[in-house]
Amino acid sequence: MENRTLELPVIPLRNTVILPHATSPVDVGRPRSKAAVERASEGDRHVFLVTQKAPEVDEPTPEDLYDTGVLAAVKQVMRLPDGTLQVVVETKARARLLAYREERGYVAAAGELLEDPPAYDEALVRVLMRELKEAFERYVEAHKGLRLDRYKVEAVLGMVDPLRLPDVAAGYATWNVEDKMAVLETMGVENRLKKVLELLLRDLERFALDSKIAARVKEQMDANQREYYLREQMKAIQKELGGEDAAGEMLELRERIEASGMPDEVKEKALKELARLERMQPGSPEATVARTYLDWLLDVPWTEASGDAIDIQLTRQVLDEDHYGLDEVKERILEFLAVRQLAEDDESYKGPILCLVGPPGVGKTSLGRSVARSMNRKFVRISLGGVRDEAEIRGHRRTYIGALPGKIIQAMKTAGVVNPVFLLDEIDKMASDWRGDPASAMLEVLDPEQNKTFTDHYLDVPYDLSRVFFITTANSLSTIPGPLRDRMEIIEIPGYTALEKEQIAKGFLWPRQLEAGQMKGRLAIEDAAIRRVIHEYTREAGVRELERQLAKLVRRAAKRYIENPWEGERRVAEADLPDYLGVPKYRPDKREDAPQVGAAQGLAWTPVGGALLTVEALAVPGKGNLKLTGNLGDVMKESAQAALSYLRSTASRWGLPEGFHTQWDLHVHVPEGATPKDGPSAGITIAVAIASALTGRPARMDWAMTGEVTLRGKVLAIGGLKEKLLAAHQSGIRQVILPAENEPQLAEVPEEVLRDLEVKLVEQVEEVLETVLLPAPEPTPPADKPSLRPEA
Ligand code: ADP
């Protein structure tokens, strides 16, 4: 086929390709282009439109132009006020430009018209046309920037001419110069259809991807925006309802929750509670409850820790700094800590809990404090004395009005760290009120298996207590429930001798009180005065009362100093004490030393230390009843029965009247009825008192005794030997009777105490009676002197 060649003026196009079969406006501003239009208008109005390769070139040479252009007819020319021509062209056919020529003021080119082969695969073209139309429709729909009038779209979809369709469709597309040139340069109906279809599909894919991304971005934005919007709304509402602060408060709570380091589970719960709180009316009762709860969750420590590893050397130093003596106790504590340290990294190590057992004021609490100090840890302490309800330890459920966490969580809040040294005071006192529950809650607290997830009813989330160093204290071992006791490493502190007390007072208590009373350098105390305070103003196993008395003394002196200042140090001597502390409460010489009929000096152990215990017995004519008074426990009553039975069986040996048990009533009384007394160790004392009452033989009161008695008169071992001897010694007793079975424990008694004591070890009650009972005085007429001795 012969292609036609024409020579026509050329209008170069910047940034645009106009495809055939279009009617399109073109702005013509460049002089040569204007001249070209004018030339065309004079002739048959035809021009070649050719796109520039680089739009910025003003006077393009042939090399700056694409080879392919279009043949177009100038339909309309309008001159704009600025001199530009607005030309409407109708494009007709593709043309290949062959040769350029400068004419008068414009460029002309010879171009060969390009025509598609007339024959094509009709079936293929039909399919391609249908697909192209479909793609075009979708393209128009998906293309956000393309606002094509509906009638134009309909026109494309209705086209039947396979030559027009691709050009018109491509004409509407917002493709760049390269894409459109590609369409322009593609020859052959099928090829062009395919090319355009391909470009449309390419864009559709892009749109789909874009919209997917956009959707995702939008989704995200929507969610954020929605939440933001709602939150703002809520803040506004809250502001209306509850003033300015509410919104800021919520924000602050949220920040605190995020920063708290709570485990995820807890955080989730806190955020949920916060969401609830935000919905409530500020200041309403339930908002207060929710707020209090959140505060608790935020106030207990979740991650903060303090302190160093255990350093045995340092701990020893600290313990020595804070405490006089107690060598064995300190040693045991250090051993305990050493093992604990060795097991530091051993997850499976289930160390026992340290339990310091002893009377009040022997330094249990302050030892705990020292341990904390030596490890640079926080120290907290709770008292379990009188705790009878599990809720005191574990808290009340939040559903109760005024519910709060239990003592454990409260103390953790006070500590502010997850690894304090935690002293559980008087764990035995809780046990004595034991109803099963507080003790089992304590078991959970102390059990390394369980305390990782300790649950407080109020907090209602597991709380990890496993890094806490628990130390417990007790006055008496016997009332700690077995399962708790099994978990404990028991360290006993029996009480101090007078000498030890003196050292403690001189080295620790006195300097501390001087300091506290601002009397340093103004007041001093003589050793003899300290000794007198110990003996005449206190009677205790520990040094608590001693410390109190010294404090009182310093305060009195301080008052006097303010009223009437003095120069230098004023010395407090023994004789000055009544002036500061009043009349002495205890006079060693006031103890009944003279032999008594119907009495005996016993030694008792109590949770607050050893004590002297006088047993009284009275025999009056009657029918053989035995009455026991003085708040005695069952075991003590039984041991009185045993003592009596023994005496009955051996009546004749002691000169007891035959059948005394049917003609006399016996009343055994142990004074100081307010203090409950129990235990079998008063057995021999009761036996002596009864025998004395029945025989009228006085019993020596300068002998103190302790020992359990059997029906056959054997004397059995007793507990608390050390405490009892300390008490006897302190009371000025110098002779004691002890069960022979207790001999080994004498080794634990301080040397300075043993030195002063004459100890008689016995196996049989008769040895006791023989030692203590004096011969009966010569009988005197009953009228003159009433005697307890039964009249035969
Ligand atoms: P507990 O807890 O056994 O009842 P505390 O620890 O409260 O006794 O002790 C009472 C007071 O006596 C405290 O001020 C304590 O520092 C002091 N104290 C006890 N034992 C000693 C000691 N061995 N050395 C120095 N001070 C002591």
Tab-separated table of C-alpha atoms and ligand atoms in Angstrom, residues 322-326 330 358-367 423 425 473 475 493 496 504 508-509 512 543-544 547, ligand 1:
chain	number	residue	atom	x	y	z
A	322	ASP	CA	23.795	-2.059	116.605
A	323	HIS	CA	23.820	-4.810	119.218
A	324	TYR	CA	25.779	-5.782	122.232
A	325	GLY	CA	26.500	-9.459	122.784
A	326	LEU	CA	24.056	-11.931	121.221
A	330	LYS	CA	24.358	-13.090	115.314
A	358	GLY	CA	12.188	-14.457	122.635
A	359	PRO	CA	10.633	-12.182	125.239
A	360	PRO	CA	9.861	-8.543	124.409
A	361	GLY	CA	12.679	-6.063	124.256
A	362	VAL	CA	15.527	-8.464	123.526
A	363	GLY	CA	16.223	-6.868	120.150
A	364	LYS	CA	14.297	-9.011	117.704
A	365	THR	CA	12.944	-6.056	115.808
A	366	SER	CA	16.160	-4.174	115.869
A	367	LEU	CA	18.078	-7.215	114.605
A	423	LEU	CA	9.308	-8.181	109.646
A	425	ASP	CA	5.939	-9.358	114.383
A	473	THR	CA	9.273	-12.812	115.472
A	475	ASN	CA	7.470	-14.602	122.031
A	493	ILE	CA	16.957	-15.052	122.163
A	496	TYR	CA	19.706	-10.697	129.148
A	504	ILE	CA	23.598	-2.520	126.569
A	508	PHE	CA	23.570	1.771	123.271
A	509	LEU	CA	20.488	2.871	125.154
A	512	ARG	CA	20.793	7.052	122.077
A	543	VAL	CA	15.687	-3.992	127.824
A	544	ARG	CA	12.598	-2.192	126.631
A	547	GLU	CA	15.269	2.081	127.686
B	1	ADP	P1	11.853	-6.906	120.454
B	1	ADP	O1	11.579	-6.713	119.011
B	1	ADP	O2	12.561	-8.167	120.760
B	1	ADP	O3	10.674	-6.708	121.341
B	1	ADP	P2	13.352	-4.494	120.172
B	1	ADP	O4	14.115	-4.848	118.983
B	1	ADP	O5	12.197	-3.580	120.033
B	1	ADP	O6	12.887	-5.810	120.904
B	1	ADP	O7	14.355	-3.920	121.250
B	1	ADP	C1	14.012	-2.954	122.216
B	1	ADP	C2	15.128	-1.947	122.338
B	1	ADP	O8	16.272	-2.537	122.918
B	1	ADP	C3	15.567	-1.416	121.015
B	1	ADP	O9	15.818	-0.055	121.143
B	1	ADP	C4	16.851	-2.163	120.752
B	1	ADP	O10	17.719	-1.440	119.935
B	1	ADP	C5	17.413	-2.366	122.115
B	1	ADP	N1	18.232	-3.576	122.202
B	1	ADP	C6	17.791	-4.821	122.404
B	1	ADP	N2	18.817	-5.699	122.433
B	1	ADP	C7	19.936	-4.973	122.263
B	1	ADP	C8	21.333	-5.315	122.213
B	1	ADP	N3	21.757	-6.568	122.349
B	1	ADP	N4	22.192	-4.327	121.999
B	1	ADP	C9	21.766	-3.051	121.875
B	1	ADP	N5	20.504	-2.677	121.924
B	1	ADP	C10	19.571	-3.622	122.107
